[in-house]
PDB file of C-alpha atoms in Angstrom:
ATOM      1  CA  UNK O  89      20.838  82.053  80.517  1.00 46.00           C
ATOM      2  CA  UNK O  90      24.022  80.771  81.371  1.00 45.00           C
ATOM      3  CA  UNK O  91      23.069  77.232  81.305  1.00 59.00           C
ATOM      4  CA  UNK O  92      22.011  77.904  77.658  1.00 87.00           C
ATOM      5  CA  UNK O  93      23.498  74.668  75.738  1.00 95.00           C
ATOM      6  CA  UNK O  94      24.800  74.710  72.269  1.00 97.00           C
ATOM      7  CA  UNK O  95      26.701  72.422  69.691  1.00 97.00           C
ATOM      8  CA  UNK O  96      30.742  72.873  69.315  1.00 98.00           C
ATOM      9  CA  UNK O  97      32.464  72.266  66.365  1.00 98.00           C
ATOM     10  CA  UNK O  98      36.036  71.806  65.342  1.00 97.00           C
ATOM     11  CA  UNK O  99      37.307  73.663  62.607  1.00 97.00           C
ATOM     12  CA  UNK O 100      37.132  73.768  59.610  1.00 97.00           C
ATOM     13  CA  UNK O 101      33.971  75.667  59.321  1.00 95.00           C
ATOM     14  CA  UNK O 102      32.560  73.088  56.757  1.00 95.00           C
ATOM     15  CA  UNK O 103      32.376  70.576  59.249  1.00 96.00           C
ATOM     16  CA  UNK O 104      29.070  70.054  59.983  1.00 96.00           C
ATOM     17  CA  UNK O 105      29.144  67.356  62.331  1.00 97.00           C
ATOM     18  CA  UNK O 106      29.395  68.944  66.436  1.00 97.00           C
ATOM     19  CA  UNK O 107      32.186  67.964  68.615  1.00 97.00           C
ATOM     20  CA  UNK O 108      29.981  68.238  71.340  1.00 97.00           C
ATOM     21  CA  UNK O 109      28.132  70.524  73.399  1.00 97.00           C
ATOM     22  CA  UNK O 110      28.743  73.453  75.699  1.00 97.00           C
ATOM     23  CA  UNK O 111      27.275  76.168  77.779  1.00 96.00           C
ATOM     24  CA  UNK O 112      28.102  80.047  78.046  1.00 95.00           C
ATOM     25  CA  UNK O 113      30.138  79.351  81.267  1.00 94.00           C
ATOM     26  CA  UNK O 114      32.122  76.558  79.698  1.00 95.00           C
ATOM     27  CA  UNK O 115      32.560  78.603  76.406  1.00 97.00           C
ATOM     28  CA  UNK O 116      33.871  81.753  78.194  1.00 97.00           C
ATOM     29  CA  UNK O 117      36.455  80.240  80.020  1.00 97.00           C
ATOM     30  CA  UNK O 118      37.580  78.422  76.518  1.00 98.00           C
ATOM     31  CA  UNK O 119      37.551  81.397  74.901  1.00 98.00           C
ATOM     32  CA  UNK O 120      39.503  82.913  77.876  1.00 98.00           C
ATOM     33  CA  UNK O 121      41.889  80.235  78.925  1.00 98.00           C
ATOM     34  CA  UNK O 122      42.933  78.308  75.996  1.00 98.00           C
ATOM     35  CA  UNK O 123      46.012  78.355  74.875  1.00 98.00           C
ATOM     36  CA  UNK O 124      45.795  76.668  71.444  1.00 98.00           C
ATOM     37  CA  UNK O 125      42.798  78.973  70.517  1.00 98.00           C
ATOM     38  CA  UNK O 126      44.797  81.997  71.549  1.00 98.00           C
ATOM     39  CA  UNK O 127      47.688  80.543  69.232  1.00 98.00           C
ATOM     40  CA  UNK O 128      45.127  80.282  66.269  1.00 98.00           C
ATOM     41  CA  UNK O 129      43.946  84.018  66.661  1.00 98.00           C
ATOM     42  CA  UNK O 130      47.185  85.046  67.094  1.00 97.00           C
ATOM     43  CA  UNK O 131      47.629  83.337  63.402  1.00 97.00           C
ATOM     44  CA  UNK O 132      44.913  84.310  62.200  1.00 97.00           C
ATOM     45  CA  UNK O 133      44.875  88.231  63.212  1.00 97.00           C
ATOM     46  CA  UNK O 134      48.488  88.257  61.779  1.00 96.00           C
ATOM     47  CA  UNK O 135      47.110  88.213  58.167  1.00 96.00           C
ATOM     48  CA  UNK O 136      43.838  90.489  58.757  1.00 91.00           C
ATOM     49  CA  UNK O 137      44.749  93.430  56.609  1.00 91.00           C
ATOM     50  CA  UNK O 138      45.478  90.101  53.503  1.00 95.00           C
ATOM     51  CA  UNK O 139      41.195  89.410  52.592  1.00 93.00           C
ATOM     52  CA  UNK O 140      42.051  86.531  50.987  1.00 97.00           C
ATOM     53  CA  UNK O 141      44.375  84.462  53.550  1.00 97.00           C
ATOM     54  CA  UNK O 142      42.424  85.916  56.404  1.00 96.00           C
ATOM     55  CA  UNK O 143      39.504  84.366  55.563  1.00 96.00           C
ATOM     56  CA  UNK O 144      41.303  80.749  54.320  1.00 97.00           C
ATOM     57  CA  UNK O 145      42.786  80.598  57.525  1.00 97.00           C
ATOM     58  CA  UNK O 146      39.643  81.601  59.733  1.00 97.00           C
ATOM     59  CA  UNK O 147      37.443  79.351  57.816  1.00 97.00           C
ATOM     60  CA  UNK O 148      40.033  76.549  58.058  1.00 97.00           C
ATOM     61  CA  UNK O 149      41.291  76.417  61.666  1.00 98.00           C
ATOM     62  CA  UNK O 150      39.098  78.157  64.120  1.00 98.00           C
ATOM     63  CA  UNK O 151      36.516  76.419  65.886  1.00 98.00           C
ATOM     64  CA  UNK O 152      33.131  77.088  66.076  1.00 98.00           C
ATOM     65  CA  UNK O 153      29.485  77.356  67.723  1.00 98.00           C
ATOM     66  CA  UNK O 154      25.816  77.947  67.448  1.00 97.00           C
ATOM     67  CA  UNK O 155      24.756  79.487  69.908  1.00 96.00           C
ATOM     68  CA  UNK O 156      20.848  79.075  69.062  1.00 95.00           C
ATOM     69  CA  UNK O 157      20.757  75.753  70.061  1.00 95.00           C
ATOM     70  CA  UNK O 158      22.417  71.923  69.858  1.00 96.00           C
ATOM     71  CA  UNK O 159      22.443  70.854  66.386  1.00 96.00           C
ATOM     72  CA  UNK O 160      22.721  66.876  64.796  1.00 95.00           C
ATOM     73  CA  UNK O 161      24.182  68.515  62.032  1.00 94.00           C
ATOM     74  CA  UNK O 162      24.568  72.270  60.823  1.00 92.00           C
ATOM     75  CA  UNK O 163      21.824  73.165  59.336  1.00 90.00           C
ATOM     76  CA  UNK O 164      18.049  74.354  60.007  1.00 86.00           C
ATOM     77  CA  UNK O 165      16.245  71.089  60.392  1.00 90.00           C
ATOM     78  CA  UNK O 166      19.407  69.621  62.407  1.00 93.00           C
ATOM     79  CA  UNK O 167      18.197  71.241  65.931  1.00 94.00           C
ATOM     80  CA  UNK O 168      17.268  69.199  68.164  1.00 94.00           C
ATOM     81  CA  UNK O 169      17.174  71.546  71.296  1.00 93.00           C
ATOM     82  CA  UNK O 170      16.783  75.463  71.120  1.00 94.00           C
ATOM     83  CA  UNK O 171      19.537  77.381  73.699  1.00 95.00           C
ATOM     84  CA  UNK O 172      17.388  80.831  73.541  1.00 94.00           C
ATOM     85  CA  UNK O 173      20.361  82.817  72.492  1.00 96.00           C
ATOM     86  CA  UNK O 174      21.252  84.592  69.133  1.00 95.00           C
ATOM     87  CA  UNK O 175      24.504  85.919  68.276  1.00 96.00           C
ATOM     88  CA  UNK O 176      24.617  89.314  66.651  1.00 96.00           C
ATOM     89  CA  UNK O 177      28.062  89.904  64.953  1.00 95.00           C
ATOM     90  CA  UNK O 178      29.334  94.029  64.855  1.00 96.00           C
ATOM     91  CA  UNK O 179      32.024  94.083  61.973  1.00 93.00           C
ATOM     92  CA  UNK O 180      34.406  96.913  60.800  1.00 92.00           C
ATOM     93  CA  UNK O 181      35.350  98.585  63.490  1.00 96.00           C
ATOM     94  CA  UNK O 182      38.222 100.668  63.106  1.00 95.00           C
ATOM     95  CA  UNK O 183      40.759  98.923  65.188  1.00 95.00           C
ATOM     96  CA  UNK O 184      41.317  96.481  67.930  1.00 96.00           C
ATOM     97  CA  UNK O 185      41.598  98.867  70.312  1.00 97.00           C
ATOM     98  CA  UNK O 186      37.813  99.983  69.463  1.00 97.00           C
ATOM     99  CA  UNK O 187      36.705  96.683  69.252  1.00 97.00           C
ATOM    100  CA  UNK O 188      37.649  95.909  73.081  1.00 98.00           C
ATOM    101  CA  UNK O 189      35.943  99.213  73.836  1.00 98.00           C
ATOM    102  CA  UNK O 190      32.969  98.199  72.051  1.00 98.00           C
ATOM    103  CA  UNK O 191      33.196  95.184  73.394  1.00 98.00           C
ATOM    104  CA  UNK O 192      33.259  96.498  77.004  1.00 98.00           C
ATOM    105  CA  UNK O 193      30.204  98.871  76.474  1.00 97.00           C
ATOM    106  CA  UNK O 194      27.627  97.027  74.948  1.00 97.00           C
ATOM    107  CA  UNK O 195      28.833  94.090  78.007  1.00 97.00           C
ATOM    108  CA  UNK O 196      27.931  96.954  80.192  1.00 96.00           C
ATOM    109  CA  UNK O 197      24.067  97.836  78.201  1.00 96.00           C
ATOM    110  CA  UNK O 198      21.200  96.911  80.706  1.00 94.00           C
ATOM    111  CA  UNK O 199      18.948  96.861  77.780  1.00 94.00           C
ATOM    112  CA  UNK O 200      21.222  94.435  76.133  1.00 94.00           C
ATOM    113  CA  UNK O 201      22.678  92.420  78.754  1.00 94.00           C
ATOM    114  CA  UNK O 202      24.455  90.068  76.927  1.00 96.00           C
ATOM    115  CA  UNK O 203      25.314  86.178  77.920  1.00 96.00           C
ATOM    116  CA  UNK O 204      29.062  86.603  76.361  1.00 97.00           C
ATOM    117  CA  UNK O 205      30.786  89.379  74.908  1.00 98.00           C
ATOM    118  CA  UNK O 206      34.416  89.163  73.238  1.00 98.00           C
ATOM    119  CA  UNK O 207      35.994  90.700  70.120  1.00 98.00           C
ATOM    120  CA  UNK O 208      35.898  89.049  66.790  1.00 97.00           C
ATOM    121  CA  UNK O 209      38.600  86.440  64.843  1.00 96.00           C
ATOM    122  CA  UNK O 210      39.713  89.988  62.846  1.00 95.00           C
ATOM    123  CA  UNK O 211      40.096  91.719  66.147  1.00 96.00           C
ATOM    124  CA  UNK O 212      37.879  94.516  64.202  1.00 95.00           C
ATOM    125  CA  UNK O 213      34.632  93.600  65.585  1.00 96.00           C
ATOM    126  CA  UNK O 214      32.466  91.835  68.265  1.00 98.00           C
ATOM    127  CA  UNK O 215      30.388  89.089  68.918  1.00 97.00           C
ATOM    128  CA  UNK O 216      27.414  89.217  71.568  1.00 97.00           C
ATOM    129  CA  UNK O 217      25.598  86.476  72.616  1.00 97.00           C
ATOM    130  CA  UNK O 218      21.948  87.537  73.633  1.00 96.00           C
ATOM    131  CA  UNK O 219      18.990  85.587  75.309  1.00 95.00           C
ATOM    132  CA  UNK O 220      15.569  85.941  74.074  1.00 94.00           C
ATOM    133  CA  UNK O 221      12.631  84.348  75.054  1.00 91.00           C
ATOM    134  CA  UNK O 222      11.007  81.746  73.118  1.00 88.00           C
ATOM    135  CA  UNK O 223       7.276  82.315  72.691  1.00 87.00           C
ATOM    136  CA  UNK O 224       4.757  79.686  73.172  1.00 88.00           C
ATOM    137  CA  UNK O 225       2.268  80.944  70.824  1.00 91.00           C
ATOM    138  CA  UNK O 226       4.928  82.247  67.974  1.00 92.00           C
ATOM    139  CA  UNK O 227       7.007  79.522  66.145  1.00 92.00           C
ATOM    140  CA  UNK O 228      10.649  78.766  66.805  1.00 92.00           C
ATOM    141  CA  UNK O 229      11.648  80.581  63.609  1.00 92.00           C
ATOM    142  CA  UNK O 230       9.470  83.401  63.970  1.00 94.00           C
ATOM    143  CA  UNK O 231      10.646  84.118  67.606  1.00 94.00           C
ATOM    144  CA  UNK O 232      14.086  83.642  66.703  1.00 94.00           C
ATOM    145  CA  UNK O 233      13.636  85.821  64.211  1.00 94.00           C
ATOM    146  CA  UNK O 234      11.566  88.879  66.236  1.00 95.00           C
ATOM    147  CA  UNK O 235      14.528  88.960  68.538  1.00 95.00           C
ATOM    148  CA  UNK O 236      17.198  89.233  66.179  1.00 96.00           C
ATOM    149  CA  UNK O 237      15.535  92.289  64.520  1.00 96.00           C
ATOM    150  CA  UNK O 238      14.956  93.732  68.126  1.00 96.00           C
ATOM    151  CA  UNK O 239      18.252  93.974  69.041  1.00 96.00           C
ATOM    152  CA  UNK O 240      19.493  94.615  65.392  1.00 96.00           C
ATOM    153  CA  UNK O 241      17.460  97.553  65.661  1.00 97.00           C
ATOM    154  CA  UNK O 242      18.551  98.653  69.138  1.00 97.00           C
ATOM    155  CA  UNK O 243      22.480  98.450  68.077  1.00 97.00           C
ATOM    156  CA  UNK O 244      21.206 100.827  65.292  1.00 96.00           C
ATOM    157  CA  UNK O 245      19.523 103.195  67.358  1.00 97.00           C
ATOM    158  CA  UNK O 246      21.174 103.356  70.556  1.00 96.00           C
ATOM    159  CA  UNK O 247      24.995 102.933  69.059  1.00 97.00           C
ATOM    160  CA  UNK O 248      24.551 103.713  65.306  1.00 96.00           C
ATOM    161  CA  UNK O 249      25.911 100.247  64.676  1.00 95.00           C
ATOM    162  CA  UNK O 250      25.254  97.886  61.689  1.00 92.00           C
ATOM    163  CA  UNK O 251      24.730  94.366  62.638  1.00 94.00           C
ATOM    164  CA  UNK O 252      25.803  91.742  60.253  1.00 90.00           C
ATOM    165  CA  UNK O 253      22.392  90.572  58.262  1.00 86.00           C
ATOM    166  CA  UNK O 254      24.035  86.835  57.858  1.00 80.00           C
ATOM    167  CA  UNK O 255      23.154  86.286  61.074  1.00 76.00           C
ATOM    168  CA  UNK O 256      19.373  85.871  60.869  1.00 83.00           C
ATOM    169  CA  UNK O 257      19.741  81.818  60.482  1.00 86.00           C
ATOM    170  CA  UNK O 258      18.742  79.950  63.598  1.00 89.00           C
ATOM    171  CA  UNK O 259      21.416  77.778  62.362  1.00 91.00           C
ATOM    172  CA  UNK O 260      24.280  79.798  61.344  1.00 91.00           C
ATOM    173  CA  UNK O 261      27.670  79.226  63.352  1.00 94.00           C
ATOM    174  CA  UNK O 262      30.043  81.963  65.090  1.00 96.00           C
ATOM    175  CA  UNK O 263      33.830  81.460  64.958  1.00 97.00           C
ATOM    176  CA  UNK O 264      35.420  81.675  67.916  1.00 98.00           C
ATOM    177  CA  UNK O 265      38.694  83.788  68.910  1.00 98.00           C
ATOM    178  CA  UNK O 266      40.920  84.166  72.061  1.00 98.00           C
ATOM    179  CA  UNK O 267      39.429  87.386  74.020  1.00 98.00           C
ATOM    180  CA  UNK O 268      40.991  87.230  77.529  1.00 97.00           C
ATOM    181  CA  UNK O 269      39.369  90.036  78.477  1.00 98.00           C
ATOM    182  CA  UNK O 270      35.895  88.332  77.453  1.00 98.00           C
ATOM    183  CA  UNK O 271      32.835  89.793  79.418  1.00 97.00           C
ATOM    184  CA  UNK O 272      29.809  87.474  80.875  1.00 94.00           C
ATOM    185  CA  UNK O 273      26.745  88.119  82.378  1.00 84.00           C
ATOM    186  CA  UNK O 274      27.428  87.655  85.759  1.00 64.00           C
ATOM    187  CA  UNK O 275      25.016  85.514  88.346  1.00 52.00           C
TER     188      UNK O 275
END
């Protein structure tokens, strides 16, 4: 679904009101490309073993998404179109080493075949961006919400990974981070 639309949002993370919009194309090459982004992980990767600052400064000045959909405002009853993607968010991995190897093997899953794959504002984790489809008969929220427990389950399983639970809200927003080396489903 690479023409799968979502809301952008300038940091910090408690601004609720999108930027704009973008698609998984245009979001991989800003994710790739930009050089104030890659200035801002830089910064903010600097502090990562320091909780408290790391978090301050991710909150505060990275950008951010949500990838389920373009949003009016932040929150559940602010979508206004559904993209058909979920983000599921793989946190403390060892190192960032293992996190671009992660990274390059669940790119690589057929199973999972995700829209956008690139390692996390910590550089200890990853972020995959996964299409699902949205079922006529089912609601919004409880499609949404089959899907993200499918492929929850399927990290488990396959890769003895633990998803992040926050991520079950149709709404919630993913940080961004420079990831050069970002992988997308190809054409």
């Amino acid at each position: 679904m690479l023409n799968s639309i979502m809301s952008f949002f300038n940091a910090p993370v408690s601004n609720k009101v999108p930027t704009g919009v973008c698609n998984v194309q245009g979001l991989y090459e800003y994710i790739t490309t930009n050089p104030r982004l890659r200035e801002l992980t830089e910064q903010v990767r600097s502090v990562a073993d320091d909780k408290q600052e790391y978090r301050r400064r991710k909150l505060a000045w990275l950008p951010y998404v949500t990838p389920a959909g373009v949003f009016s405002y932040c929150k559940g009853s602010g979508l206004l179109v559904p993209s058909g993607l979920l983000v599921v968010d793989i946190d403390h991995l060892a190192s960032l080493k293992e996190a671009e190897d992660c990274r390059d093997r669940l790119a690589a899953d057929p199973m999972l075949n995700p829209d956008l794959a690139f390692v996390s504002p910590g550089g200890r984790g990853v972020k995959l961006f996964l299409s699902y489809r949205i079922m006529p008969e089912e609601t919004l929220s409880q499609t949404f919400g089959n899907a993200v427990q499918a492929a929850w389950s399927y990290l488990e399983l396959q890769y003895g990974l633990q998803p992040d639970k926050a991520n079950k809200d149709l709404c919630r927003g993913c940080l961004l981070a420079y990831d050069e080396e970002a992988k997308r489903m190809k054409n």
